[in-house]
Amino acid sequence: MPRGAELVLRCLRQEGVDLVFGYPGGAIMPLYDALEGSGIRHVLSRHEQGAVFAAEGYARVSGKVGVAFATSGPGATNLVTGIADAKMDGVPLVCITGQVRSTLIGTDAFQETDVFGVTLALTKWSRLVTKLEDIPAVIAEGFYWARSGRPGPVVIDIPVDLMKAAASGLAPAIFLAPQKPQQQKPHASQDWTQRVVALLQSAQKPVALVGAGVKLAHASDKVRALLDDLKIPSFATVHGLGAIDPAAPHYLGMVGMHGTRAANLALHETDLLLVLGARLDDRVTGEPSTFAPYARIVHFEIDPSQLDRVRPCEVPVVGNLAETIPALHLAMASAPRPDWSEWLATAAHEDRGAEQPTGLTAPATQFLDDLFAMLPPDSIVVTDVGQHQMWAAQRFRGSNPRGFLTSGGLGAMGFGLPAAIGAQLAAPGSTVLCVSGDGGIQMNIQELATIHRAGAPIKILIVDNQYLGMVRQWQGLFYERNYAETDLSDNPDFVGIAKAYGIDGRTLGLDCMNPENTEATAQTLREFVRSPKAELLVFHCPREANVWPMVPAGAALNQMMLRDKEPEALEV
Amino acid sequence: MTITTTMTTTMTTSVTPTMTTSMTLFHIRYRDTQGTLMRLLNAVSRRAIQMPYLETSPESGLQRLTLSLDVTPKQTGQLMREWSATIDVVEVLASAANAEQVEQPKPPQEVWAVASHAAAIAMGQA
């Protein structure tokens, strides 16, 4: 007699799920009991947050919906950070949580938490299932919303008694989305292409800002074709990295708080900003009131709730970028256009180029340059959150649209290691490099056990400065070097920890960057990258290295601090 | 379902000191599915905007939420876009609140009396 749990798994299979991440517990035991023979592989994390970040990593690389299982109460609440992360970054995610049995709901039963209520503000859609026969429709609808429009997280909370109940006669369902009245869809007007063409034709300094939406829409090729044709300066948000070929002559690098000088200046000076699938959060805009002060804005976006959040846009183009970008490209093909070559030459001039990092910053960035240069072209870099994240983003030169994963919106430390697991399982043939810090790695270091058991050959780099480096940087710059509670000089032996989990590791001191050690360091990095199994590498970088350039909070993008020992922000 | 609360703010309350607010009436029609009302209200509460008046009632097979909020034009835009993007929301409309809607105490006193009596029974005081 099939039970509700088996019905859940059949519904997941119908949605194309063959891999889930999770952690068992009392209220979800029937689901685990039914796993064997379901056709679904389960990867056991060592903490539910590891499971949800791994599911996110899997989704970000595969483009499929990531799935995480957790039990009721603490199991479910441990998912919350990952759910919030998926909401911020538009990641398709379905979390299935066990709930106490139906008759106990609302009684503060053992391991009962109102997961539906707790996650309401963080989810795109959620349901507490109350009837067994609702399971197929709920799962079908949940997957639909997770992957439709701007993707996002879904929580489906299922009481344990429903998973244990006999479910004969029930089968997976298909969800047909209800249509909203046409007038409620803020589509761009019919003549939007003409309006955008006219704006481009009158623009002297147009630029394009590329964000995560380009990747989510699988529109990288189309955007590359448009920008290669227009030959206007282009740059990417941290989530847009890889969407544009970094070797393209019009590409100026990453924009924003730690973006390149060239990109930030071009964004400040532009008179026409094409926003392609970006939310324009404060890390990209700098002080919103000073953002792109001379620009008219054309915003290509699938989610209308993302429009006009910083400044009203001249033309909102609401729709799938895979459709709207080719439409614009087609319209521009036959339209006369100004010669923007002089503007491009100015924006990309070497005088505006990224300064080579100097001083304490140089070893970390040079080390990443050397390491990244050894990665195969289809490699995937997954970062944690902090200084290493920004260094990695600045130095990343990959052209794989799904080759750079990071917690960009939420900025959740602990993301890197588990997300790398999901990335590796989504792309088993690719080299996956997890770049973490000595702070972030300790937030989910237990997932080394998951890596070992899964046999995932992830390369784990810890950029170790024995500080919570980004916080320390801000303390140094804005809090008179009062390094309150950011010292991590008593870090554990990371290599020893890795070995305890069955993963080999080694450490490189700062002297590995000395000229006499160049060849030995290169050999170590080659062995690290080419190892057929998981490896850990700890690199000790200068303790007080900072990330440059930097736009201080509340400053405009053209008010960058470029290097150490500047008493005030330098307006350029 | 009908929910009402009393108005507690004045029309000049400003959430963002540098921007002028005005009392605005919002009408949202939505399918009454799990959590939809809470998502709509959360869009308001996450911005620390007070809800001096709200009412929700059935309407033509859907549910209608009426909110009177003292908001800036920017907040109005943000709220309407966020509500429109909420799953199961069918329609979002906004208009300036008229004086009657702004000034009329909600709910009527007799409703409060009933509610208070029920609460007293629940607490064993009646």
JSON list of C-alpha atoms in Angstrom, two decimals, chain B residues 9-110:
[
{"chain": "B", "resi": 9, "resn": "THR", "atom": "CA", "xyz": [-1.99, 58.00, 13.10]},
{"chain": "B", "resi": 10, "resn": "THR", "atom": "CA", "xyz": [-2.50, 61.44, 11.72]},
{"chain": "B", "resi": 11, "resn": "MET", "atom": "CA", "xyz": [-2.31, 62.33, 8.07]},
{"chain": "B", "resi": 12, "resn": "THR", "atom": "CA", "xyz": [0.94, 64.20, 8.49]},
{"chain": "B", "resi": 13, "resn": "THR", "atom": "CA", "xyz": [2.96, 61.30, 9.84]},
{"chain": "B", "resi": 14, "resn": "SER", "atom": "CA", "xyz": [6.08, 60.89, 7.74]},
{"chain": "B", "resi": 15, "resn": "VAL", "atom": "CA", "xyz": [7.96, 57.60, 7.54]},
{"chain": "B", "resi": 16, "resn": "THR", "atom": "CA", "xyz": [10.75, 59.13, 5.50]},
{"chain": "B", "resi": 17, "resn": "PRO", "atom": "CA", "xyz": [11.28, 62.60, 6.91]},
{"chain": "B", "resi": 18, "resn": "THR", "atom": "CA", "xyz": [12.49, 64.12, 3.68]},
{"chain": "B", "resi": 19, "resn": "MET", "atom": "CA", "xyz": [9.53, 62.92, 1.63]},
{"chain": "B", "resi": 20, "resn": "THR", "atom": "CA", "xyz": [5.93, 64.04, 1.82]},
{"chain": "B", "resi": 21, "resn": "THR", "atom": "CA", "xyz": [3.43, 61.38, 2.70]},
{"chain": "B", "resi": 22, "resn": "SER", "atom": "CA", "xyz": [-0.21, 61.27, 1.92]},
{"chain": "B", "resi": 23, "resn": "MET", "atom": "CA", "xyz": [-3.02, 59.05, 3.04]},
{"chain": "B", "resi": 24, "resn": "THR", "atom": "CA", "xyz": [-3.65, 56.61, 0.25]},
{"chain": "B", "resi": 25, "resn": "LEU", "atom": "CA", "xyz": [-6.31, 53.96, -0.12]},
{"chain": "B", "resi": 26, "resn": "PHE", "atom": "CA", "xyz": [-5.29, 50.64, -1.62]},
{"chain": "B", "resi": 27, "resn": "HIS", "atom": "CA", "xyz": [-7.63, 47.96, -2.90]},
{"chain": "B", "resi": 28, "resn": "ILE", "atom": "CA", "xyz": [-6.22, 44.51, -3.50]},
{"chain": "B", "resi": 29, "resn": "ARG", "atom": "CA", "xyz": [-8.20, 41.60, -4.85]},
{"chain": "B", "resi": 30, "resn": "TYR", "atom": "CA", "xyz": [-6.64, 38.23, -4.23]},
{"chain": "B", "resi": 31, "resn": "ARG", "atom": "CA", "xyz": [-7.36, 34.55, -4.06]},
{"chain": "B", "resi": 32, "resn": "ASP", "atom": "CA", "xyz": [-7.74, 33.65, -0.40]},
{"chain": "B", "resi": 33, "resn": "THR", "atom": "CA", "xyz": [-5.01, 31.03, -0.34]},
{"chain": "B", "resi": 34, "resn": "GLN", "atom": "CA", "xyz": [-2.77, 30.18, 2.59]},
{"chain": "B", "resi": 35, "resn": "GLY", "atom": "CA", "xyz": [-0.63, 33.09, 3.60]},
{"chain": "B", "resi": 36, "resn": "THR", "atom": "CA", "xyz": [-1.57, 35.51, 0.83]},
{"chain": "B", "resi": 37, "resn": "LEU", "atom": "CA", "xyz": [-3.11, 38.05, 3.21]},
{"chain": "B", "resi": 38, "resn": "MET", "atom": "CA", "xyz": [-0.05, 37.83, 5.45]},
{"chain": "B", "resi": 39, "resn": "ARG", "atom": "CA", "xyz": [2.28, 38.38, 2.51]},
{"chain": "B", "resi": 40, "resn": "LEU", "atom": "CA", "xyz": [0.31, 41.48, 1.56]},
{"chain": "B", "resi": 41, "resn": "LEU", "atom": "CA", "xyz": [0.45, 42.85, 5.08]},
{"chain": "B", "resi": 42, "resn": "ASN", "atom": "CA", "xyz": [4.10, 41.94, 5.44]},
{"chain": "B", "resi": 43, "resn": "ALA", "atom": "CA", "xyz": [4.91, 44.19, 2.50]},
{"chain": "B", "resi": 44, "resn": "VAL", "atom": "CA", "xyz": [3.61, 47.02, 4.68]},
{"chain": "B", "resi": 45, "resn": "SER", "atom": "CA", "xyz": [5.04, 45.99, 8.03]},
{"chain": "B", "resi": 46, "resn": "ARG", "atom": "CA", "xyz": [8.54, 45.30, 6.66]},
{"chain": "B", "resi": 47, "resn": "ARG", "atom": "CA", "xyz": [8.69, 48.98, 5.76]},
{"chain": "B", "resi": 48, "resn": "ALA", "atom": "CA", "xyz": [7.57, 50.00, 9.24]},
{"chain": "B", "resi": 49, "resn": "ILE", "atom": "CA", "xyz": [4.47, 51.65, 7.81]},
{"chain": "B", "resi": 50, "resn": "GLN", "atom": "CA", "xyz": [1.59, 51.76, 10.23]},
{"chain": "B", "resi": 51, "resn": "MET", "atom": "CA", "xyz": [-1.73, 50.27, 9.20]},
{"chain": "B", "resi": 52, "resn": "PRO", "atom": "CA", "xyz": [-4.35, 52.57, 10.70]},
{"chain": "B", "resi": 53, "resn": "TYR", "atom": "CA", "xyz": [-7.18, 51.01, 8.73]},
{"chain": "B", "resi": 54, "resn": "LEU", "atom": "CA", "xyz": [-7.59, 47.74, 6.96]},
{"chain": "B", "resi": 55, "resn": "GLU", "atom": "CA", "xyz": [-10.55, 45.63, 6.01]},
{"chain": "B", "resi": 56, "resn": "THR", "atom": "CA", "xyz": [-10.82, 42.38, 4.15]},
{"chain": "B", "resi": 57, "resn": "SER", "atom": "CA", "xyz": [-14.00, 40.82, 2.90]},
{"chain": "B", "resi": 58, "resn": "PRO", "atom": "CA", "xyz": [-15.21, 38.36, 0.26]},
{"chain": "B", "resi": 59, "resn": "GLU", "atom": "CA", "xyz": [-15.93, 39.73, -3.17]},
{"chain": "B", "resi": 60, "resn": "SER", "atom": "CA", "xyz": [-17.05, 37.78, -6.23]},
{"chain": "B", "resi": 61, "resn": "GLY", "atom": "CA", "xyz": [-15.30, 34.58, -5.27]},
{"chain": "B", "resi": 62, "resn": "LEU", "atom": "CA", "xyz": [-12.13, 36.42, -4.34]},
{"chain": "B", "resi": 63, "resn": "GLN", "atom": "CA", "xyz": [-11.07, 38.34, -1.28]},
{"chain": "B", "resi": 64, "resn": "ARG", "atom": "CA", "xyz": [-10.75, 42.11, -1.19]},
{"chain": "B", "resi": 65, "resn": "LEU", "atom": "CA", "xyz": [-8.27, 43.87, 1.06]},
{"chain": "B", "resi": 66, "resn": "THR", "atom": "CA", "xyz": [-8.64, 47.59, 1.61]},
{"chain": "B", "resi": 67, "resn": "LEU", "atom": "CA", "xyz": [-5.82, 49.44, 3.29]},
{"chain": "B", "resi": 68, "resn": "SER", "atom": "CA", "xyz": [-5.43, 53.07, 4.17]},
{"chain": "B", "resi": 69, "resn": "LEU", "atom": "CA", "xyz": [-1.77, 53.96, 4.53]},
{"chain": "B", "resi": 70, "resn": "ASP", "atom": "CA", "xyz": [0.17, 57.14, 5.04]},
{"chain": "B", "resi": 71, "resn": "VAL", "atom": "CA", "xyz": [2.88, 56.68, 2.43]},
{"chain": "B", "resi": 72, "resn": "THR", "atom": "CA", "xyz": [5.27, 58.50, 0.16]},
{"chain": "B", "resi": 73, "resn": "PRO", "atom": "CA", "xyz": [4.91, 58.24, -3.61]},
{"chain": "B", "resi": 74, "resn": "LYS", "atom": "CA", "xyz": [7.99, 56.01, -3.67]},
{"chain": "B", "resi": 75, "resn": "GLN", "atom": "CA", "xyz": [6.49, 53.70, -1.07]},
{"chain": "B", "resi": 76, "resn": "THR", "atom": "CA", "xyz": [3.26, 53.60, -3.04]},
{"chain": "B", "resi": 77, "resn": "GLY", "atom": "CA", "xyz": [5.16, 52.43, -6.09]},
{"chain": "B", "resi": 78, "resn": "GLN", "atom": "CA", "xyz": [7.13, 49.87, -4.13]},
{"chain": "B", "resi": 79, "resn": "LEU", "atom": "CA", "xyz": [4.03, 48.48, -2.43]},
{"chain": "B", "resi": 80, "resn": "MET", "atom": "CA", "xyz": [2.00, 48.26, -5.61]},
{"chain": "B", "resi": 81, "resn": "ARG", "atom": "CA", "xyz": [4.78, 46.48, -7.45]},
{"chain": "B", "resi": 82, "resn": "GLU", "atom": "CA", "xyz": [5.39, 44.09, -4.58]},
{"chain": "B", "resi": 83, "resn": "TRP", "atom": "CA", "xyz": [1.71, 43.33, -4.19]},
{"chain": "B", "resi": 84, "resn": "SER", "atom": "CA", "xyz": [1.26, 42.88, -7.93]},
{"chain": "B", "resi": 85, "resn": "ALA", "atom": "CA", "xyz": [4.12, 40.40, -7.96]},
{"chain": "B", "resi": 86, "resn": "THR", "atom": "CA", "xyz": [2.61, 38.40, -5.10]},
{"chain": "B", "resi": 87, "resn": "ILE", "atom": "CA", "xyz": [1.24, 35.08, -6.21]},
{"chain": "B", "resi": 88, "resn": "ASP", "atom": "CA", "xyz": [-2.56, 34.88, -6.07]},
{"chain": "B", "resi": 89, "resn": "VAL", "atom": "CA", "xyz": [-3.00, 38.65, -6.24]},
{"chain": "B", "resi": 90, "resn": "VAL", "atom": "CA", "xyz": [-5.40, 39.50, -9.02]},
{"chain": "B", "resi": 91, "resn": "GLU", "atom": "CA", "xyz": [-5.66, 43.28, -8.91]},
{"chain": "B", "resi": 92, "resn": "VAL", "atom": "CA", "xyz": [-4.07, 46.22, -7.14]},
{"chain": "B", "resi": 93, "resn": "LEU", "atom": "CA", "xyz": [-5.57, 49.70, -7.18]},
{"chain": "B", "resi": 94, "resn": "ALA", "atom": "CA", "xyz": [-4.70, 52.90, -5.34]},
{"chain": "B", "resi": 95, "resn": "SER", "atom": "CA", "xyz": [-6.52, 56.15, -4.79]},
{"chain": "B", "resi": 96, "resn": "ALA", "atom": "CA", "xyz": [-6.38, 59.09, -2.45]},
{"chain": "B", "resi": 97, "resn": "ALA", "atom": "CA", "xyz": [-8.28, 58.32, 0.72]},
{"chain": "B", "resi": 98, "resn": "ASN", "atom": "CA", "xyz": [-11.33, 60.50, 1.20]},
{"chain": "B", "resi": 99, "resn": "ALA", "atom": "CA", "xyz": [-12.01, 62.27, 4.43]},
{"chain": "B", "resi": 100, "resn": "GLU", "atom": "CA", "xyz": [-14.71, 59.85, 5.54]},
{"chain": "B", "resi": 101, "resn": "GLN", "atom": "CA", "xyz": [-12.43, 56.87, 5.16]},
{"chain": "B", "resi": 102, "resn": "VAL", "atom": "CA", "xyz": [-9.61, 58.62, 6.95]},
{"chain": "B", "resi": 103, "resn": "GLU", "atom": "CA", "xyz": [-11.56, 60.03, 9.84]},
{"chain": "B", "resi": 104, "resn": "GLN", "atom": "CA", "xyz": [-14.23, 57.44, 10.49]},
{"chain": "B", "resi": 105, "resn": "PRO", "atom": "CA", "xyz": [-13.30, 55.33, 13.51]},
{"chain": "B", "resi": 106, "resn": "LYS", "atom": "CA", "xyz": [-12.91, 51.67, 12.58]},
{"chain": "B", "resi": 107, "resn": "PRO", "atom": "CA", "xyz": [-14.33, 49.40, 13.71]},
{"chain": "B", "resi": 108, "resn": "PRO", "atom": "CA", "xyz": [-17.63, 50.72, 15.04]},
{"chain": "B", "resi": 109, "resn": "GLN", "atom": "CA", "xyz": [-17.90, 50.85, 18.80]},
{"chain": "B", "resi": 110, "resn": "GLU", "atom": "CA", "xyz": [-20.42, 48.00, 19.00]}
]
